[in-house]
Amino acid sequence: MDLNKSLRLAIDTGDVKLGCNEASKAIENEKAKLVILSSNCPNETVNFAGNSKTRVYNFNGNNSELGAACGKPFPVAAVAILNNGKSDVLTLK
């Protein structure tokens, strides 16, 4: 699976929240099926996601690289997948 393509397809066809605040809200509301965290995601978000029932995937790159993987021109420290749409992103281990 190409993570970049899967992320972009999920963003285009599904329901995805970008950023620590949005991801934390999705976790708190138990709507996130998967949370992807950058290597330099703030500890507060990492701990919050880690202590939840939500599956967490640790992205092997910093927030600038995760933002680029999402097709965004800005850094993204956390991504919450609420609905993967036509993407296979939920198959991440």
PDB file of N, CA and C in Angstrom:
ATOM      1  N   MET A   1       0.848  -1.194   0.000  1.00  0.00           N
ATOM      2  CA  MET A   1       0.000   0.000   0.000  1.00  0.00           C
ATOM      3  C   MET A   1       0.883   1.244   0.000  1.00  0.00           C
ATOM      4  N   ASP A   2       0.550   2.196  -0.840  1.00  0.00           N
ATOM      5  CA  ASP A   2       1.234   3.483  -0.883  1.00  0.00           C
ATOM      6  C   ASP A   2       0.481   4.428   0.057  1.00  0.00           C
ATOM      7  N   LEU A   3       1.109   4.734   1.187  1.00  0.00           N
ATOM      8  CA  LEU A   3       0.446   5.541   2.216  1.00  0.00           C
ATOM      9  C   LEU A   3       0.037   6.904   1.681  1.00  0.00           C
ATOM     10  N   ASN A   4       0.896   7.543   0.885  1.00  0.00           N
ATOM     11  CA  ASN A   4       0.571   8.875   0.359  1.00  0.00           C
ATOM     12  C   ASN A   4      -0.692   8.833  -0.496  1.00  0.00           C
ATOM     13  N   LYS A   5      -0.779   7.869  -1.406  1.00  0.00           N
ATOM     14  CA  LYS A   5      -1.962   7.744  -2.264  1.00  0.00           C
ATOM     15  C   LYS A   5      -3.202   7.422  -1.435  1.00  0.00           C
ATOM     16  N   SER A   6      -3.036   6.515  -0.463  1.00  0.00           N
ATOM     17  CA  SER A   6      -4.167   6.132   0.379  1.00  0.00           C
ATOM     18  C   SER A   6      -4.680   7.310   1.197  1.00  0.00           C
ATOM     19  N   LEU A   7      -3.771   8.100   1.744  1.00  0.00           N
ATOM     20  CA  LEU A   7      -4.167   9.279   2.524  1.00  0.00           C
ATOM     21  C   LEU A   7      -4.910  10.284   1.651  1.00  0.00           C
ATOM     22  N   ARG A   8      -4.364  10.564   0.477  1.00  0.00           N
ATOM     23  CA  ARG A   8      -5.005  11.535  -0.410  1.00  0.00           C
ATOM     24  C   ARG A   8      -6.381  11.057  -0.865  1.00  0.00           C
ATOM     25  N   LEU A   9      -6.502   9.765  -1.140  1.00  0.00           N
ATOM     26  CA  LEU A   9      -7.790   9.217  -1.555  1.00  0.00           C
ATOM     27  C   LEU A   9      -8.800   9.302  -0.402  1.00  0.00           C
ATOM     28  N   ALA A  10      -8.338   9.048   0.822  1.00  0.00           N
ATOM     29  CA  ALA A  10      -9.220   9.164   1.987  1.00  0.00           C
ATOM     30  C   ALA A  10      -9.669  10.610   2.181  1.00  0.00           C
ATOM     31  N   ILE A  11      -8.756  11.547   1.977  1.00  0.00           N
ATOM     32  CA  ILE A  11      -9.091  12.967   2.120  1.00  0.00           C
ATOM     33  C   ILE A  11     -10.101  13.389   1.051  1.00  0.00           C
ATOM     34  N   ASP A  12      -9.922  12.870  -0.179  1.00  0.00           N
ATOM     35  CA  ASP A  12     -10.795  13.242  -1.288  1.00  0.00           C
ATOM     36  C   ASP A  12     -12.170  12.575  -1.227  1.00  0.00           C
ATOM     37  N   THR A  13     -12.228  11.317  -0.770  1.00  0.00           N
ATOM     38  CA  THR A  13     -13.488  10.566  -0.851  1.00  0.00           C
ATOM     39  C   THR A  13     -14.124  10.251   0.498  1.00  0.00           C
ATOM     40  N   GLY A  14     -13.370  10.432   1.586  1.00  0.00           N
ATOM     41  CA  GLY A  14     -13.881  10.075   2.906  1.00  0.00           C
ATOM     42  C   GLY A  14     -14.047  11.283   3.801  1.00  0.00           C
ATOM     43  N   ASP A  15     -13.952  11.043   5.092  1.00  0.00           N
ATOM     44  CA  ASP A  15     -14.058  12.091   6.103  1.00  0.00           C
ATOM     45  C   ASP A  15     -12.803  12.033   6.960  1.00  0.00           C
ATOM     46  N   VAL A  16     -11.954  13.049   6.811  1.00  0.00           N
ATOM     47  CA  VAL A  16     -10.656  13.075   7.476  1.00  0.00           C
ATOM     48  C   VAL A  16     -10.478  14.418   8.167  1.00  0.00           C
ATOM     49  N   LYS A  17      -9.983  14.382   9.384  1.00  0.00           N
ATOM     50  CA  LYS A  17      -9.705  15.612  10.135  1.00  0.00           C
ATOM     51  C   LYS A  17      -8.190  15.780  10.246  1.00  0.00           C
ATOM     52  N   LEU A  18      -7.707  16.988   9.971  1.00  0.00           N
ATOM     53  CA  LEU A  18      -6.285  17.274  10.014  1.00  0.00           C
ATOM     54  C   LEU A  18      -5.958  18.158  11.212  1.00  0.00           C
ATOM     55  N   GLY A  19      -4.834  17.866  11.857  1.00  0.00           N
ATOM     56  CA  GLY A  19      -4.368  18.682  12.969  1.00  0.00           C
ATOM     57  C   GLY A  19      -4.660  18.050  14.315  1.00  0.00           C
ATOM     58  N   CYS A  20      -3.873  18.444  15.299  1.00  0.00           N
ATOM     59  CA  CYS A  20      -3.984  17.871  16.643  1.00  0.00           C
ATOM     60  C   CYS A  20      -5.336  18.148  17.292  1.00  0.00           C
ATOM     61  N   ASN A  21      -5.825  19.385  17.177  1.00  0.00           N
ATOM     62  CA  ASN A  21      -7.101  19.729  17.814  1.00  0.00           C
ATOM     63  C   ASN A  21      -8.259  18.944  17.210  1.00  0.00           C
ATOM     64  N   GLU A  22      -8.307  18.889  15.885  1.00  0.00           N
ATOM     65  CA  GLU A  22      -9.391  18.174  15.210  1.00  0.00           C
ATOM     66  C   GLU A  22      -9.308  16.672  15.484  1.00  0.00           C
ATOM     67  N   ALA A  23      -8.090  16.132  15.467  1.00  0.00           N
ATOM     68  CA  ALA A  23      -7.909  14.700  15.738  1.00  0.00           C
ATOM     69  C   ALA A  23      -8.324  14.382  17.170  1.00  0.00           C
ATOM     70  N   SER A  24      -7.950  15.234  18.111  1.00  0.00           N
ATOM     71  CA  SER A  24      -8.309  15.002  19.514  1.00  0.00           C
ATOM     72  C   SER A  24      -9.824  15.044  19.715  1.00  0.00           C
ATOM     73  N   LYS A  25     -10.498  15.975  19.018  1.00  0.00           N
ATOM     74  CA  LYS A  25     -11.964  16.043  19.115  1.00  0.00           C
ATOM     75  C   LYS A  25     -12.591  14.762  18.566  1.00  0.00           C
ATOM     76  N   ALA A  26     -12.053  14.268  17.438  1.00  0.00           N
ATOM     77  CA  ALA A  26     -12.600  13.047  16.827  1.00  0.00           C
ATOM     78  C   ALA A  26     -12.386  11.847  17.736  1.00  0.00           C
ATOM     79  N   ILE A  27     -11.245  11.799  18.419  1.00  0.00           N
ATOM     80  CA  ILE A  27     -10.968  10.714  19.372  1.00  0.00           C
ATOM     81  C   ILE A  27     -11.926  10.815  20.552  1.00  0.00           C
ATOM     82  N   GLU A  28     -12.066  12.016  21.072  1.00  0.00           N
ATOM     83  CA  GLU A  28     -12.927  12.239  22.236  1.00  0.00           C
ATOM     84  C   GLU A  28     -14.381  11.858  21.932  1.00  0.00           C
ATOM     85  N   ASN A  29     -14.831  12.162  20.720  1.00  0.00           N
ATOM     86  CA  ASN A  29     -16.205  11.843  20.323  1.00  0.00           C
ATOM     87  C   ASN A  29     -16.350  10.409  19.821  1.00  0.00           C
ATOM     88  N   GLU A  30     -15.252   9.649  19.875  1.00  0.00           N
ATOM     89  CA  GLU A  30     -15.206   8.245  19.436  1.00  0.00           C
ATOM     90  C   GLU A  30     -15.649   8.074  17.985  1.00  0.00           C
ATOM     91  N   LYS A  31     -15.294   9.042  17.144  1.00  0.00           N
ATOM     92  CA  LYS A  31     -15.622   8.975  15.723  1.00  0.00           C
ATOM     93  C   LYS A  31     -14.426   8.560  14.880  1.00  0.00           C
ATOM     94  N   ALA A  32     -13.225   8.685  15.420  1.00  0.00           N
ATOM     95  CA  ALA A  32     -12.014   8.346  14.668  1.00  0.00           C
ATOM     96  C   ALA A  32     -11.818   6.839  14.644  1.00  0.00           C
ATOM     97  N   LYS A  33     -11.614   6.293  13.446  1.00  0.00           N
ATOM     98  CA  LYS A  33     -11.332   4.872  13.299  1.00  0.00           C
ATOM     99  C   LYS A  33      -9.833   4.613  13.353  1.00  0.00           C
ATOM    100  N   LEU A  34      -9.047   5.615  12.949  1.00  0.00           N
ATOM    101  CA  LEU A  34      -7.592   5.522  12.925  1.00  0.00           C
ATOM    102  C   LEU A  34      -7.017   6.912  13.077  1.00  0.00           C
ATOM    103  N   VAL A  35      -5.943   7.029  13.846  1.00  0.00           N
ATOM    104  CA  VAL A  35      -5.235   8.294  13.984  1.00  0.00           C
ATOM    105  C   VAL A  35      -3.796   8.067  13.540  1.00  0.00           C
ATOM    106  N   ILE A  36      -3.320   8.942  12.668  1.00  0.00           N
ATOM    107  CA  ILE A  36      -1.944   8.875  12.189  1.00  0.00           C
ATOM    108  C   ILE A  36      -1.200  10.047  12.804  1.00  0.00           C
ATOM    109  N   LEU A  37      -0.099   9.748  13.507  1.00  0.00           N
ATOM    110  CA  LEU A  37       0.673  10.770  14.207  1.00  0.00           C
ATOM    111  C   LEU A  37       2.059  10.906  13.604  1.00  0.00           C
ATOM    112  N   SER A  38       2.504  12.149  13.405  1.00  0.00           N
ATOM    113  CA  SER A  38       3.854  12.386  12.896  1.00  0.00           C
ATOM    114  C   SER A  38       4.867  12.103  14.007  1.00  0.00           C
ATOM    115  N   SER A  39       6.131  11.975  13.615  1.00  0.00           N
ATOM    116  CA  SER A  39       7.176  11.662  14.601  1.00  0.00           C
ATOM    117  C   SER A  39       7.385  12.808  15.593  1.00  0.00           C
ATOM    118  N   ASN A  40       7.039  14.034  15.208  1.00  0.00           N
ATOM    119  CA  ASN A  40       7.201  15.172  16.116  1.00  0.00           C
ATOM    120  C   ASN A  40       5.857  15.745  16.570  1.00  0.00           C
ATOM    121  N   CYS A  41       4.849  14.892  16.624  1.00  0.00           N
ATOM    122  CA  CYS A  41       3.540  15.292  17.133  1.00  0.00           C
ATOM    123  C   CYS A  41       3.679  15.655  18.618  1.00  0.00           C
ATOM    124  N   PRO A  42       3.004  16.702  19.081  1.00  0.00           N
ATOM    125  CA  PRO A  42       3.098  17.080  20.493  1.00  0.00           C
ATOM    126  C   PRO A  42       2.731  15.920  21.431  1.00  0.00           C
ATOM    127  N   ASN A  43       3.482  15.802  22.517  1.00  0.00           N
ATOM    128  CA  ASN A  43       3.284  14.710  23.480  1.00  0.00           C
ATOM    129  C   ASN A  43       1.856  14.649  24.007  1.00  0.00           C
ATOM    130  N   GLU A  44       1.234  15.795  24.181  1.00  0.00           N
ATOM    131  CA  GLU A  44      -0.145  15.839  24.691  1.00  0.00           C
ATOM    132  C   GLU A  44      -1.082  15.045  23.768  1.00  0.00           C
ATOM    133  N   THR A  45      -0.937  15.238  22.473  1.00  0.00           N
ATOM    134  CA  THR A  45      -1.777  14.523  21.502  1.00  0.00           C
ATOM    135  C   THR A  45      -1.406  13.047  21.441  1.00  0.00           C
ATOM    136  N   VAL A  46      -0.102  12.757  21.477  1.00  0.00           N
ATOM    137  CA  VAL A  46       0.364  11.365  21.444  1.00  0.00           C
ATOM    138  C   VAL A  46      -0.199  10.596  22.633  1.00  0.00           C
ATOM    139  N   ASN A  47      -0.110  11.187  23.824  1.00  0.00           N
ATOM    140  CA  ASN A  47      -0.613  10.536  25.038  1.00  0.00           C
ATOM    141  C   ASN A  47      -2.129  10.374  24.997  1.00  0.00           C
ATOM    142  N   PHE A  48      -2.832  11.410  24.527  1.00  0.00           N
ATOM    143  CA  PHE A  48      -4.290  11.351  24.451  1.00  0.00           C
ATOM    144  C   PHE A  48      -4.731  10.236  23.512  1.00  0.00           C
ATOM    145  N   ALA A  49      -4.093  10.155  22.353  1.00  0.00           N
ATOM    146  CA  ALA A  49      -4.431   9.113  21.376  1.00  0.00           C
ATOM    147  C   ALA A  49      -4.049   7.733  21.903  1.00  0.00           C
ATOM    148  N   GLY A  50      -2.895   7.643  22.543  1.00  0.00           N
ATOM    149  CA  GLY A  50      -2.415   6.365  23.056  1.00  0.00           C
ATOM    150  C   GLY A  50      -3.284   5.799  24.166  1.00  0.00           C
ATOM    151  N   ASN A  51      -3.917   6.680  24.926  1.00  0.00           N
ATOM    152  CA  ASN A  51      -4.766   6.244  26.040  1.00  0.00           C
ATOM    153  C   ASN A  51      -6.221   6.047  25.633  1.00  0.00           C
ATOM    154  N   SER A  52      -6.496   6.170  24.339  1.00  0.00           N
ATOM    155  CA  SER A  52      -7.868   5.998  23.855  1.00  0.00           C
ATOM    156  C   SER A  52      -8.031   4.601  23.259  1.00  0.00           C
ATOM    157  N   LYS A  53      -9.259   4.297  22.847  1.00  0.00           N
ATOM    158  CA  LYS A  53      -9.549   3.014  22.209  1.00  0.00           C
ATOM    159  C   LYS A  53      -9.237   3.059  20.713  1.00  0.00           C
ATOM    160  N   THR A  54      -8.921   4.234  20.209  1.00  0.00           N
ATOM    161  CA  THR A  54      -8.680   4.431  18.781  1.00  0.00           C
ATOM    162  C   THR A  54      -7.340   3.828  18.360  1.00  0.00           C
ATOM    163  N   ARG A  55      -7.325   3.188  17.185  1.00  0.00           N
ATOM    164  CA  ARG A  55      -6.065   2.663  16.649  1.00  0.00           C
ATOM    165  C   ARG A  55      -5.154   3.823  16.278  1.00  0.00           C
ATOM    166  N   VAL A  56      -3.861   3.665  16.577  1.00  0.00           N
ATOM    167  CA  VAL A  56      -2.877   4.706  16.308  1.00  0.00           C
ATOM    168  C   VAL A  56      -1.800   4.152  15.391  1.00  0.00           C
ATOM    169  N   TYR A  57      -1.471   4.915  14.352  1.00  0.00           N
ATOM    170  CA  TYR A  57      -0.364   4.573  13.465  1.00  0.00           C
ATOM    171  C   TYR A  57       0.672   5.675  13.580  1.00  0.00           C
ATOM    172  N   ASN A  58       1.923   5.299  13.881  1.00  0.00           N
ATOM    173  CA  ASN A  58       3.011   6.273  13.986  1.00  0.00           C
ATOM    174  C   ASN A  58       3.672   6.434  12.624  1.00  0.00           C
ATOM    175  N   PHE A  59       3.479   7.600  12.028  1.00  0.00           N
ATOM    176  CA  PHE A  59       4.030   7.924  10.711  1.00  0.00           C
ATOM    177  C   PHE A  59       5.532   8.083  10.820  1.00  0.00           C
ATOM    178  N   ASN A  60       6.250   7.497   9.882  1.00  0.00           N
ATOM    179  CA  ASN A  60       7.715   7.541   9.909  1.00  0.00           C
ATOM    180  C   ASN A  60       8.209   8.803   9.211  1.00  0.00           C
ATOM    181  N   GLY A  61       7.900   9.942   9.790  1.00  0.00           N
ATOM    182  CA  GLY A  61       8.297  11.236   9.243  1.00  0.00           C
ATOM    183  C   GLY A  61       7.742  12.342  10.117  1.00  0.00           C
ATOM    184  N   ASN A  62       8.263  13.557   9.922  1.00  0.00           N
ATOM    185  CA  ASN A  62       7.808  14.672  10.757  1.00  0.00           C
ATOM    186  C   ASN A  62       6.512  15.282  10.209  1.00  0.00           C
ATOM    187  N   ASN A  63       6.050  16.345  10.864  1.00  0.00           N
ATOM    188  CA  ASN A  63       4.770  16.942  10.493  1.00  0.00           C
ATOM    189  C   ASN A  63       4.789  17.556   9.092  1.00  0.00           C
ATOM    190  N   SER A  64       5.933  18.036   8.635  1.00  0.00           N
ATOM    191  CA  SER A  64       6.026  18.572   7.268  1.00  0.00           C
ATOM    192  C   SER A  64       5.853  17.456   6.246  1.00  0.00           C
ATOM    193  N   GLU A  65       6.456  16.305   6.524  1.00  0.00           N
ATOM    194  CA  GLU A  65       6.339  15.159   5.623  1.00  0.00           C
ATOM    195  C   GLU A  65       4.923  14.589   5.625  1.00  0.00           C
ATOM    196  N   LEU A  66       4.275  14.573   6.797  1.00  0.00           N
ATOM    197  CA  LEU A  66       2.893  14.092   6.865  1.00  0.00           C
ATOM    198  C   LEU A  66       1.968  15.041   6.116  1.00  0.00           C
ATOM    199  N   GLY A  67       2.207  16.338   6.251  1.00  0.00           N
ATOM    200  CA  GLY A  67       1.414  17.318   5.500  1.00  0.00           C
ATOM    201  C   GLY A  67       1.559  17.112   3.999  1.00  0.00           C
ATOM    202  N   ALA A  68       2.788  16.862   3.544  1.00  0.00           N
ATOM    203  CA  ALA A  68       3.036  16.607   2.121  1.00  0.00           C
ATOM    204  C   ALA A  68       2.357  15.318   1.679  1.00  0.00           C
ATOM    205  N   ALA A  69       2.381  14.295   2.547  1.00  0.00           N
ATOM    206  CA  ALA A  69       1.733  13.024   2.222  1.00  0.00           C
ATOM    207  C   ALA A  69       0.223  13.219   2.058  1.00  0.00           C
ATOM    208  N   CYS A  70      -0.321  14.182   2.787  1.00  0.00           N
ATOM    209  CA  CYS A  70      -1.757  14.488   2.692  1.00  0.00           C
ATOM    210  C   CYS A  70      -2.061  15.408   1.513  1.00  0.00           C
ATOM    211  N   GLY A  71      -1.015  15.869   0.826  1.00  0.00           N
ATOM    212  CA  GLY A  71      -1.209  16.780  -0.299  1.00  0.00           C
ATOM    213  C   GLY A  71      -1.442  18.209   0.131  1.00  0.00           C
ATOM    214  N   LYS A  72      -0.999  18.548   1.330  1.00  0.00           N
ATOM    215  CA  LYS A  72      -1.215  19.893   1.867  1.00  0.00           C
ATOM    216  C   LYS A  72       0.102  20.674   1.872  1.00  0.00           C
ATOM    217  N   PRO A  73       0.045  21.991   1.657  1.00  0.00           N
ATOM    218  CA  PRO A  73       1.267  22.803   1.644  1.00  0.00           C
ATOM    219  C   PRO A  73       1.679  23.282   3.043  1.00  0.00           C
ATOM    220  N   PHE A  74       1.163  22.634   4.072  1.00  0.00           N
ATOM    221  CA  PHE A  74       1.469  23.035   5.451  1.00  0.00           C
ATOM    222  C   PHE A  74       1.708  21.779   6.295  1.00  0.00           C
ATOM    223  N   PRO A  75       2.398  21.929   7.430  1.00  0.00           N
ATOM    224  CA  PRO A  75       2.654  20.768   8.301  1.00  0.00           C
ATOM    225  C   PRO A  75       1.374  20.251   8.952  1.00  0.00           C
ATOM    226  N   VAL A  76       1.290  18.929   9.089  1.00  0.00           N
ATOM    227  CA  VAL A  76       0.149  18.274   9.740  1.00  0.00           C
ATOM    228  C   VAL A  76       0.725  17.271  10.739  1.00  0.00           C
ATOM    229  N   ALA A  77       0.493  17.490  12.029  1.00  0.00           N
ATOM    230  CA  ALA A  77       1.053  16.612  13.057  1.00  0.00           C
ATOM    231  C   ALA A  77       0.186  15.397  13.325  1.00  0.00           C
ATOM    232  N   ALA A  78      -1.119  15.507  13.068  1.00  0.00           N
ATOM    233  CA  ALA A  78      -2.036  14.401  13.344  1.00  0.00           C
ATOM    234  C   ALA A  78      -3.142  14.376  12.299  1.00  0.00           C
ATOM    235  N   VAL A  79      -3.537  13.157  11.932  1.00  0.00           N
ATOM    236  CA  VAL A  79      -4.627  12.948  10.970  1.00  0.00           C
ATOM    237  C   VAL A  79      -5.586  11.937  11.579  1.00  0.00           C
ATOM    238  N   ALA A  80      -6.861  12.268  11.615  1.00  0.00           N
ATOM    239  CA  ALA A  80      -7.874  11.338  12.120  1.00  0.00           C
ATOM    240  C   ALA A  80      -8.739  10.885  10.945  1.00  0.00           C
ATOM    241  N   ILE A  81      -8.829   9.583  10.754  1.00  0.00           N
ATOM    242  CA  ILE A  81      -9.658   9.013   9.704  1.00  0.00           C
ATOM    243  C   ILE A  81     -11.012   8.657  10.327  1.00  0.00           C
ATOM    244  N   LEU A  82     -12.066   9.371   9.926  1.00  0.00           N
ATOM    245  CA  LEU A  82     -13.415   9.083  10.409  1.00  0.00           C
ATOM    246  C   LEU A  82     -14.117   8.128   9.457  1.00  0.00           C
ATOM    247  N   ASN A  83     -13.890   8.344   8.168  1.00  0.00           N
ATOM    248  CA  ASN A  83     -14.444   7.486   7.127  1.00  0.00           C
ATOM    249  C   ASN A  83     -13.406   7.428   6.023  1.00  0.00           C
ATOM    250  N   ASN A  84     -12.954   6.225   5.665  1.00  0.00           N
ATOM    251  CA  ASN A  84     -11.867   6.101   4.694  1.00  0.00           C
ATOM    252  C   ASN A  84     -12.317   6.259   3.251  1.00  0.00           C
ATOM    253  N   GLY A  85     -13.613   6.357   2.980  1.00  0.00           N
ATOM    254  CA  GLY A  85     -14.074   6.520   1.608  1.00  0.00           C
ATOM    255  C   GLY A  85     -13.617   5.345   0.750  1.00  0.00           C
ATOM    256  N   LYS A  86     -12.991   5.619  -0.391  1.00  0.00           N
ATOM    257  CA  LYS A  86     -12.533   4.577  -1.317  1.00  0.00           C
ATOM    258  C   LYS A  86     -11.093   4.159  -1.033  1.00  0.00           C
ATOM    259  N   SER A  87     -10.522   4.628   0.065  1.00  0.00           N
ATOM    260  CA  SER A  87      -9.128   4.353   0.402  1.00  0.00           C
ATOM    261  C   SER A  87      -8.990   3.081   1.227  1.00  0.00           C
ATOM    262  N   ASP A  88      -7.802   2.483   1.146  1.00  0.00           N
ATOM    263  CA  ASP A  88      -7.492   1.313   1.966  1.00  0.00           C
ATOM    264  C   ASP A  88      -6.646   1.686   3.186  1.00  0.00           C
ATOM    265  N   VAL A  89      -6.691   2.939   3.583  1.00  0.00           N
ATOM    266  CA  VAL A  89      -5.834   3.439   4.668  1.00  0.00           C
ATOM    267  C   VAL A  89      -6.108   2.733   6.006  1.00  0.00           C
ATOM    268  N   LEU A  90      -7.307   2.223   6.212  1.00  0.00           N
ATOM    269  CA  LEU A  90      -7.625   1.562   7.479  1.00  0.00           C
ATOM    270  C   LEU A  90      -6.947   0.203   7.614  1.00  0.00           C
ATOM    271  N   THR A  91      -6.265  -0.263   6.574  1.00  0.00           N
ATOM    272  CA  THR A  91      -5.547  -1.534   6.664  1.00  0.00           C
ATOM    273  C   THR A  91      -4.163  -1.359   7.268  1.00  0.00           C
ATOM    274  N   LEU A  92      -3.771  -0.125   7.604  1.00  0.00           N
ATOM    275  CA  LEU A  92      -2.470   0.120   8.244  1.00  0.00           C
ATOM    276  C   LEU A  92      -2.380  -0.633   9.563  1.00  0.00           C
ATOM    277  N   LYS A  93      -1.219  -1.172   9.848  1.00  0.00           N
ATOM    278  CA  LYS A  93      -0.994  -1.879  11.120  1.00  0.00           C
ATOM    279  C   LYS A  93      -0.182  -1.008  12.045  1.00  0.00           C
TER     280      LYS A  93
END
